[in-house]
Short mmCIF file of C-alpha atoms and ligand atoms in Angstrom, two decimals:
data_model
loop_
_atom_site.label_atom_id
_atom_site.label_comp_id
_atom_site.label_asym_id
_atom_site.label_seq_id
_atom_site.Cartn_x
_atom_site.Cartn_y
_atom_site.Cartn_z
CA UNK A 25 41.88 -94.53 -11.61
CA UNK A 26 38.78 -96.22 -10.15
CA UNK A 27 37.47 -95.56 -6.91
CA UNK A 28 36.96 -98.02 -4.15
CA UNK A 29 33.31 -98.03 -4.86
CA UNK A 30 33.64 -98.47 -8.44
CA UNK A 31 36.18 -101.52 -7.87
CA UNK A 32 33.70 -103.03 -5.61
CA UNK A 33 30.99 -102.80 -8.48
CA UNK A 34 33.50 -104.21 -10.88
CA UNK A 35 34.14 -106.97 -8.62
CA UNK A 36 30.43 -107.87 -7.98
CA UNK A 37 29.82 -107.96 -11.55
CA UNK A 38 32.49 -110.17 -12.38
CA UNK A 39 31.50 -112.28 -9.52
CA UNK A 40 27.86 -112.48 -10.91
CA UNK A 41 26.83 -110.70 -7.08
CA UNK A 42 24.75 -108.23 -9.15
CA UNK A 43 21.65 -109.73 -10.54
CA UNK A 44 20.20 -107.81 -13.03
CA UNK A 45 16.30 -107.07 -13.33
CA UNK A 46 14.28 -107.91 -16.28
CA UNK A 47 13.87 -104.34 -17.38
CA UNK A 48 17.91 -104.25 -17.48
CA UNK A 49 18.33 -107.45 -19.42
CA UNK A 50 16.04 -105.71 -21.69
CA UNK A 51 18.69 -102.53 -21.86
CA UNK A 52 21.31 -105.15 -22.73
CA UNK A 53 19.49 -107.12 -25.28
CA UNK A 54 18.77 -103.68 -27.31
CA UNK A 55 22.16 -102.33 -26.96
CA UNK A 56 24.33 -105.44 -27.61
CA UNK A 57 21.79 -107.24 -30.34
CA UNK A 58 23.91 -105.64 -33.40
CA UNK A 59 26.40 -103.61 -31.54
CA UNK A 60 29.57 -105.50 -31.70
CA UNK A 61 31.93 -104.85 -28.92
CA UNK A 62 35.76 -106.05 -28.32
CA UNK A 63 36.08 -109.60 -26.50
CA UNK A 64 37.97 -107.56 -23.56
CA UNK A 65 34.74 -106.04 -22.88
CA UNK A 66 32.61 -108.89 -22.70
CA UNK A 67 32.91 -109.54 -18.86
CA UNK A 68 31.77 -105.75 -18.08
CA UNK A 69 28.58 -105.85 -20.34
CA UNK A 70 26.35 -105.97 -17.08
CA UNK A 71 27.77 -102.39 -16.22
CA UNK A 72 26.14 -101.07 -19.17
CA UNK A 73 22.98 -101.36 -17.50
CA UNK A 74 23.93 -101.07 -14.00
CA UNK A 75 26.61 -97.95 -14.17
CA UNK A 76 26.74 -96.58 -17.95
CA UNK A 77 29.44 -94.12 -16.60
CA UNK A 78 31.66 -96.90 -15.33
CA UNK A 79 31.18 -99.00 -18.47
CA UNK A 80 32.25 -95.98 -20.55
CA UNK A 81 35.28 -95.49 -18.08
CA UNK A 82 36.29 -98.89 -18.54
CA UNK A 83 35.80 -99.06 -22.54
CA UNK A 84 38.25 -96.01 -22.81
CA UNK A 85 40.87 -97.42 -20.34
CA UNK A 86 44.05 -98.79 -22.18
CA UNK A 87 44.92 -101.31 -19.43
CA UNK A 88 41.41 -102.81 -19.28
CA UNK A 89 41.99 -103.33 -22.92
CA UNK A 90 45.34 -105.23 -22.53
CA UNK A 91 44.44 -107.14 -19.06
CA UNK A 92 40.60 -107.47 -19.35
CA UNK A 93 38.85 -108.38 -16.18
CA UNK A 94 42.32 -109.83 -14.81
CA UNK A 95 43.36 -106.53 -13.72
CA UNK A 96 40.81 -105.96 -11.40
CA UNK A 97 41.62 -108.74 -8.65
CA UNK A 98 42.78 -107.89 -5.24
CA UNK A 99 46.29 -109.48 -6.09
CA UNK A 100 46.46 -107.96 -9.49
CA UNK A 101 44.84 -104.57 -9.29
CA UNK A 102 48.14 -102.79 -7.81
CA UNK A 103 50.52 -104.33 -10.24
CA UNK A 104 48.18 -103.27 -13.00
CA UNK A 105 46.88 -99.91 -12.05
CA UNK A 106 49.31 -98.72 -9.24
CA UNK A 107 52.85 -99.79 -10.49
CA UNK A 108 55.46 -98.25 -12.44
CA UNK A 109 56.38 -101.53 -14.28
CA UNK A 110 53.50 -102.77 -15.94
CA UNK A 111 53.00 -106.95 -15.68
CA UNK A 112 53.14 -109.24 -18.61
CA UNK A 113 50.01 -111.12 -19.31
CA UNK A 114 49.63 -114.23 -21.05
CA UNK A 115 46.57 -116.62 -21.42
CA UNK A 116 46.25 -120.45 -21.03
CA UNK A 117 43.46 -122.73 -20.14
CA UNK A 118 41.32 -125.46 -21.85
CA UNK A 119 37.86 -126.74 -20.31
CA UNK A 120 37.53 -124.14 -17.59
CA UNK A 121 37.70 -121.22 -19.99
CA UNK A 122 40.29 -118.46 -20.33
CA UNK A 123 43.21 -118.70 -17.45
CA UNK A 124 45.30 -115.46 -17.03
CA UNK A 125 49.03 -115.40 -16.13
CA UNK A 126 50.30 -112.21 -14.72
CA UNK A 127 53.77 -111.55 -14.22
CA UNK A 128 55.23 -108.74 -12.50
CA UNK A 129 59.20 -108.32 -10.92
CA UNK A 130 57.35 -108.46 -7.33
CA UNK A 131 54.73 -111.41 -7.76
CA UNK A 132 53.43 -113.99 -10.40
CA UNK A 133 49.76 -115.07 -9.89
CA UNK A 134 47.67 -116.98 -12.20
CA UNK A 135 43.67 -116.18 -12.15
CA UNK A 136 41.40 -119.01 -13.46
CA UNK A 137 37.18 -119.13 -13.23
CA UNK A 138 36.86 -121.96 -11.08
CA UNK A 139 35.38 -125.52 -12.65
CA UNK A 140 33.43 -126.40 -9.81
CA UNK A 141 31.69 -125.36 -6.90
CA UNK A 142 34.01 -126.50 -4.52
CA UNK A 143 37.11 -126.12 -6.47
CA UNK A 144 38.17 -123.20 -4.00
CA UNK A 145 37.78 -125.46 -0.86
CA UNK A 146 39.82 -128.06 -2.54
CA UNK A 147 42.47 -125.88 -3.53
CA UNK A 148 42.88 -124.27 -0.22
CA UNK A 149 42.93 -127.66 1.33
CA UNK A 150 45.98 -128.73 -1.28
CA UNK A 151 47.86 -125.35 -0.35
CA UNK A 152 47.64 -126.25 3.37
CA UNK A 153 48.89 -129.65 2.84
CA UNK A 154 51.90 -127.93 1.17
CA UNK A 155 51.25 -129.89 -2.24
CA UNK A 156 49.42 -127.31 -4.15
CA UNK A 157 50.01 -123.52 -5.36
CA UNK A 158 49.66 -121.13 -2.83
CA UNK A 159 45.83 -119.63 -2.42
CA UNK A 160 45.36 -115.64 -2.39
CA UNK A 161 42.65 -113.74 -1.83
CA UNK A 162 40.27 -113.61 -4.87
CA UNK A 163 36.71 -113.01 -6.36
CA UNK A 164 34.09 -115.61 -5.94
CA UNK A 165 33.76 -117.79 -8.92
CA UNK A 166 37.81 -117.45 -9.50
CA UNK A 167 41.05 -118.65 -8.09
CA UNK A 168 43.89 -116.61 -7.61
CA UNK A 169 46.67 -118.69 -6.90
CA UNK A 170 50.50 -118.87 -7.01
CA UNK A 171 52.44 -119.01 -10.52
CA UNK A 172 54.47 -122.05 -9.60
CA UNK A 173 57.72 -121.94 -11.56
CA UNK A 174 59.41 -124.93 -13.21
CA UNK A 175 59.15 -127.77 -15.45
CA UNK A 176 56.19 -129.84 -16.27
CA UNK A 177 56.64 -133.61 -15.43
CA UNK A 178 56.05 -134.74 -19.14
CA UNK A 179 58.87 -132.13 -20.32
CA UNK A 180 61.49 -132.89 -17.93
CA UNK A 181 64.91 -133.07 -19.62
CA UNK A 182 68.39 -134.10 -19.34
CA UNK A 183 69.62 -135.32 -16.01
CA UNK A 184 66.40 -134.51 -14.38
CA UNK A 185 65.29 -137.93 -15.78
CA UNK A 186 68.07 -139.54 -14.08
CA UNK A 187 66.87 -142.95 -11.95
CA UNK A 188 67.42 -141.18 -8.80
CA UNK A 189 65.31 -137.86 -9.66
CA UNK A 190 62.64 -140.05 -10.89
CA UNK A 191 62.94 -142.22 -7.87
CA UNK A 192 62.47 -138.87 -5.64
CA UNK A 193 59.58 -137.70 -7.93
CA UNK A 194 57.92 -140.89 -7.34
CA UNK A 195 58.25 -140.79 -3.77
CA UNK A 196 56.94 -136.95 -3.86
CA UNK A 197 54.03 -138.25 -6.01
CA UNK A 198 53.22 -140.84 -3.55
CA UNK A 199 53.22 -138.23 -0.44
CA UNK A 200 50.96 -135.91 -2.74
CA UNK A 201 48.12 -138.41 -3.20
CA UNK A 202 48.64 -140.01 0.49
CA UNK A 203 47.79 -136.35 1.67
CA UNK A 204 45.02 -135.68 -0.43
CA UNK A 205 43.45 -139.02 -0.30
CA UNK A 206 43.52 -138.75 3.75
CA UNK A 207 41.32 -135.74 3.24
CA UNK A 208 39.14 -137.34 1.14
CA UNK A 209 40.04 -135.58 -1.84
CA UNK A 210 39.75 -137.56 -4.97
CA UNK A 211 41.88 -135.64 -8.02
CA UNK A 212 39.95 -137.62 -10.86
CA UNK A 213 42.34 -136.17 -13.43
CA UNK A 214 45.60 -136.64 -15.65
CA UNK A 215 48.39 -136.05 -13.36
CA UNK A 216 51.73 -137.12 -15.05
CA UNK A 217 50.91 -136.33 -18.38
CA UNK A 218 48.05 -136.90 -20.95
CA UNK A 219 48.22 -138.22 -24.53
CA UNK A 220 49.22 -134.53 -25.40
CA UNK A 221 52.00 -134.21 -23.09
CA UNK A 222 50.08 -131.94 -20.90
CA UNK A 223 50.68 -132.27 -17.25
CA UNK A 224 49.58 -131.20 -13.80
CA UNK A 225 52.58 -131.56 -12.02
CA UNK A 226 54.99 -128.91 -11.74
CA UNK A 227 58.63 -129.12 -10.63
CA UNK A 228 60.41 -126.33 -9.50
CA UNK A 229 64.03 -126.22 -9.46
CA UNK A 230 64.74 -125.83 -5.72
CA UNK A 231 61.45 -127.18 -4.25
CA UNK A 232 59.16 -130.08 -4.11
CA UNK A 233 56.62 -130.89 -7.14
CA UNK A 234 53.50 -129.48 -7.16
CA UNK A 235 49.92 -130.78 -8.02
CA UNK A 236 47.68 -128.20 -9.45
CA UNK A 237 43.94 -127.90 -11.27
CA UNK A 238 41.39 -129.23 -9.04
CA UNK A 239 39.05 -128.49 -11.56
CA UNK A 240 37.04 -132.03 -11.50
CA UNK A 241 38.65 -133.02 -8.01
CA UNK A 242 35.91 -134.42 -5.72
CA UNK A 243 35.83 -134.02 -2.20
CA UNK A 244 34.07 -137.43 -0.57
CA UNK A 245 32.87 -136.03 2.56
CA UNK A 246 29.40 -135.90 1.83
CA UNK A 247 29.48 -139.57 0.23
CA UNK A 248 27.21 -141.39 -0.84
CA UNK A 249 25.69 -137.84 -1.47
CA UNK A 250 26.76 -136.60 -4.41
CA UNK A 251 25.64 -133.53 -6.59
CA UNK A 252 24.86 -133.39 -9.89
CA UNK A 253 27.88 -131.87 -10.73
CA UNK A 254 30.11 -134.19 -8.96
CA UNK A 255 28.33 -137.29 -10.35
CA UNK A 256 28.89 -135.59 -13.92
CA UNK A 257 32.80 -134.87 -13.23
CA UNK A 258 33.18 -138.26 -11.97
CA UNK A 259 31.75 -139.81 -15.16
CA UNK A 260 33.23 -137.48 -17.81
CA UNK A 261 36.92 -138.56 -16.64
CA UNK A 262 36.15 -142.58 -17.14
CA UNK A 263 37.93 -143.60 -20.50
CA UNK A 264 34.95 -144.65 -22.32
CA UNK A 265 32.95 -141.90 -21.48
CA UNK A 266 35.38 -138.98 -22.22
CA UNK A 267 36.48 -140.28 -25.55
CA UNK A 268 32.62 -139.80 -26.60
CA UNK A 269 32.16 -136.62 -25.00
CA UNK A 270 32.44 -133.47 -27.39
CA UNK A 271 34.11 -130.25 -26.28
CA UNK A 272 30.83 -129.10 -25.21
CA UNK A 273 28.22 -131.64 -24.42
CA UNK A 274 24.35 -130.57 -24.60
CA UNK A 275 22.48 -130.56 -21.50
CA UNK A 276 20.82 -133.78 -22.38
CA UNK A 277 24.17 -135.69 -22.61
CA UNK A 278 25.14 -134.18 -19.10
CA UNK A 279 21.75 -135.28 -17.51
CA UNK A 280 21.63 -138.95 -19.26
CA UNK A 281 25.56 -139.49 -17.73
CA UNK A 282 24.15 -138.29 -14.26
CA UNK A 283 21.33 -140.70 -14.38
CA UNK A 284 23.42 -143.40 -15.51
CA UNK A 285 26.40 -142.83 -13.14
CA UNK A 286 24.36 -141.92 -9.99
CA UNK A 287 23.83 -145.25 -8.76
CA UNK A 288 27.16 -146.65 -9.77
CA UNK A 289 28.70 -143.69 -7.70
CA UNK A 290 26.43 -144.37 -4.95
CA UNK A 291 27.29 -147.95 -4.42
CA UNK A 292 30.80 -147.33 -4.88
CA UNK A 293 32.88 -147.08 -1.48
CA UNK A 294 35.00 -144.24 -0.90
CA UNK A 295 38.41 -146.48 -1.43
CA UNK A 296 37.05 -147.86 -4.82
CA UNK A 297 36.71 -144.19 -5.95
CA UNK A 298 39.91 -142.73 -5.19
CA UNK A 299 41.48 -146.00 -6.06
CA UNK A 300 41.28 -144.61 -9.28
CA UNK A 301 43.60 -142.06 -9.05
CA UNK A 302 46.35 -144.81 -8.67
CA UNK A 303 45.13 -145.76 -12.40
CA UNK A 304 45.72 -142.23 -13.32
CA UNK A 305 49.34 -142.25 -12.13
CA UNK A 306 49.84 -145.76 -13.89
CA UNK A 307 48.35 -144.53 -17.22
CA UNK A 308 50.26 -141.40 -17.05
CA UNK A 309 53.80 -143.12 -16.40
CA UNK A 310 52.83 -145.08 -19.43
CA UNK A 311 52.52 -142.27 -21.60
CA UNK A 312 55.26 -140.42 -20.14
CA UNK A 313 57.65 -142.97 -21.26
CA UNK A 314 56.96 -141.87 -24.84
CA UNK A 315 58.65 -138.71 -23.70
CA UNK A 316 61.02 -139.59 -21.24
CA UNK A 317 62.06 -142.95 -21.58
CA UNK A 318 61.19 -146.46 -20.55
CA UNK A 319 63.81 -146.52 -17.71
CA UNK A 320 61.51 -143.97 -15.77
CA UNK A 321 58.99 -146.47 -14.90
CA UNK A 322 61.00 -148.71 -12.22
CA UNK A 323 62.51 -145.82 -10.24
CA UNK A 324 59.25 -143.87 -10.15
CA UNK A 325 57.02 -146.74 -8.94
CA UNK A 326 59.66 -147.79 -6.42
CA UNK A 327 59.49 -144.35 -4.92
CA UNK A 328 55.63 -144.09 -5.00
CA UNK A 329 55.13 -147.36 -3.51
CA UNK A 330 57.45 -146.52 -0.40
CA UNK A 331 55.43 -143.39 0.42
CA UNK A 332 52.13 -143.89 -0.64
CA UNK A 333 49.47 -145.04 1.79
CA UNK A 334 46.29 -146.06 0.79
CA UNK A 335 43.86 -144.94 3.53
CA UNK A 336 42.54 -147.45 5.69
CA UNK A 337 38.62 -147.94 6.11
CA UNK A 338 38.52 -146.14 9.50
CA UNK A 339 40.36 -143.31 7.96
CA UNK A 340 37.71 -142.46 5.04
N1 ADP B 419 49.45 -122.39 -10.52
C1 ADP B 419 50.23 -122.64 -11.70
N2 ADP B 419 51.39 -122.25 -11.86
C2 ADP B 419 51.92 -122.20 -13.39
N3 ADP B 419 51.18 -122.35 -14.08
C3 ADP B 419 49.70 -122.85 -13.97
C4 ADP B 419 49.20 -122.63 -12.97
N4 ADP B 419 47.92 -122.88 -13.12
C5 ADP B 419 47.69 -123.22 -14.25
N5 ADP B 419 48.93 -122.99 -15.16
C6 ADP B 419 48.78 -123.11 -16.60
O1 ADP B 419 47.93 -123.10 -17.26
C7 ADP B 419 47.11 -124.01 -17.78
C8 ADP B 419 45.73 -124.08 -17.53
O2 ADP B 419 45.41 -124.37 -16.28
P1 ADP B 419 44.68 -125.58 -15.67
O3 ADP B 419 44.21 -125.23 -14.14
O4 ADP B 419 45.16 -126.73 -15.80
O5 ADP B 419 42.86 -125.65 -16.17
P2 ADP B 419 42.46 -126.40 -17.40
O6 ADP B 419 41.14 -126.93 -16.30
O7 ADP B 419 41.93 -125.32 -18.08
O8 ADP B 419 43.10 -127.30 -17.91
C9 ADP B 419 48.07 -125.21 -17.21
O9 ADP B 419 48.05 -126.44 -18.10
C10 ADP B 419 49.60 -124.77 -16.85
O10 ADP B 419 50.43 -124.64 -18.22
MG1 MG B 420 44.03 -128.72 -16.66
#
């Protein structure tokens, strides 16, 4: 088991709060130059220089081997280290890096590295608005959120795609986007489905649909002052940009995109920026017809138009 103090040290290491001196970096360089360690130990390497005993303790910890750093979060530690029943863990994730899904009979949570510096804030607002996963106490640099159980929009089957159900889903999506937009949040990503059938909308059996993954969302409250990160996130989801960006663009590519798009973003009004979320809805709806059928378009848009309120000038 770990003492409170050790736990604090592990968490500071994961959060990147424990800055290493040049001497400590040298120690790590010497040790790990040709000394292979298993992948699950990577998040803990800093401890080799800052607390060798703790590093060794984790190396020999079978649970750390299974859960890696995902077992050290405020919401997961007791499930992993203090419970008779071990939680199940599975992994997911694309652009943001490894996402851990931890399921225990008492609680199901998702732990994910944040993808932009304001994601925690935006995910928190989405939770408060009742449209995003519940947010729990986490470690800086990571979200810990409710695992929402249900079917993805793109994978709906049977009578869940009936005209009536799709109409109500359209209404719900109009409500979700109205609420986000009224708080000056531009979602900026595929919503209903992408070309591979991935969706950011989960539809539980008995509660309203939820929109998750605020990894490239932009909060427009500082408009027209945008950070480089925000300009880049705005640019990368433009169809003609995204298509030509590889999975891991170089620093030069990122910088030249920022230079090209900063002036374009600065002269765009907030309304013009958030209006692109409606393009994401329309594009995703068209793609979704390949899986769900053409019959979904009319009822979805009828519902969506009934509830979606484009924020007036004075609201943004
Ligand atoms: N709160 C959640 N509830 C249920 N599944 C989730 C949740 N968050 C993420 N997932 C699953 O993990 C995958 C990756 O998470 P996501 O936040 O979309 O990260 P990425 O930026 O890598 O796309 C999602 O496609 C989904 O299948
Ligand atoms: Mg995603």
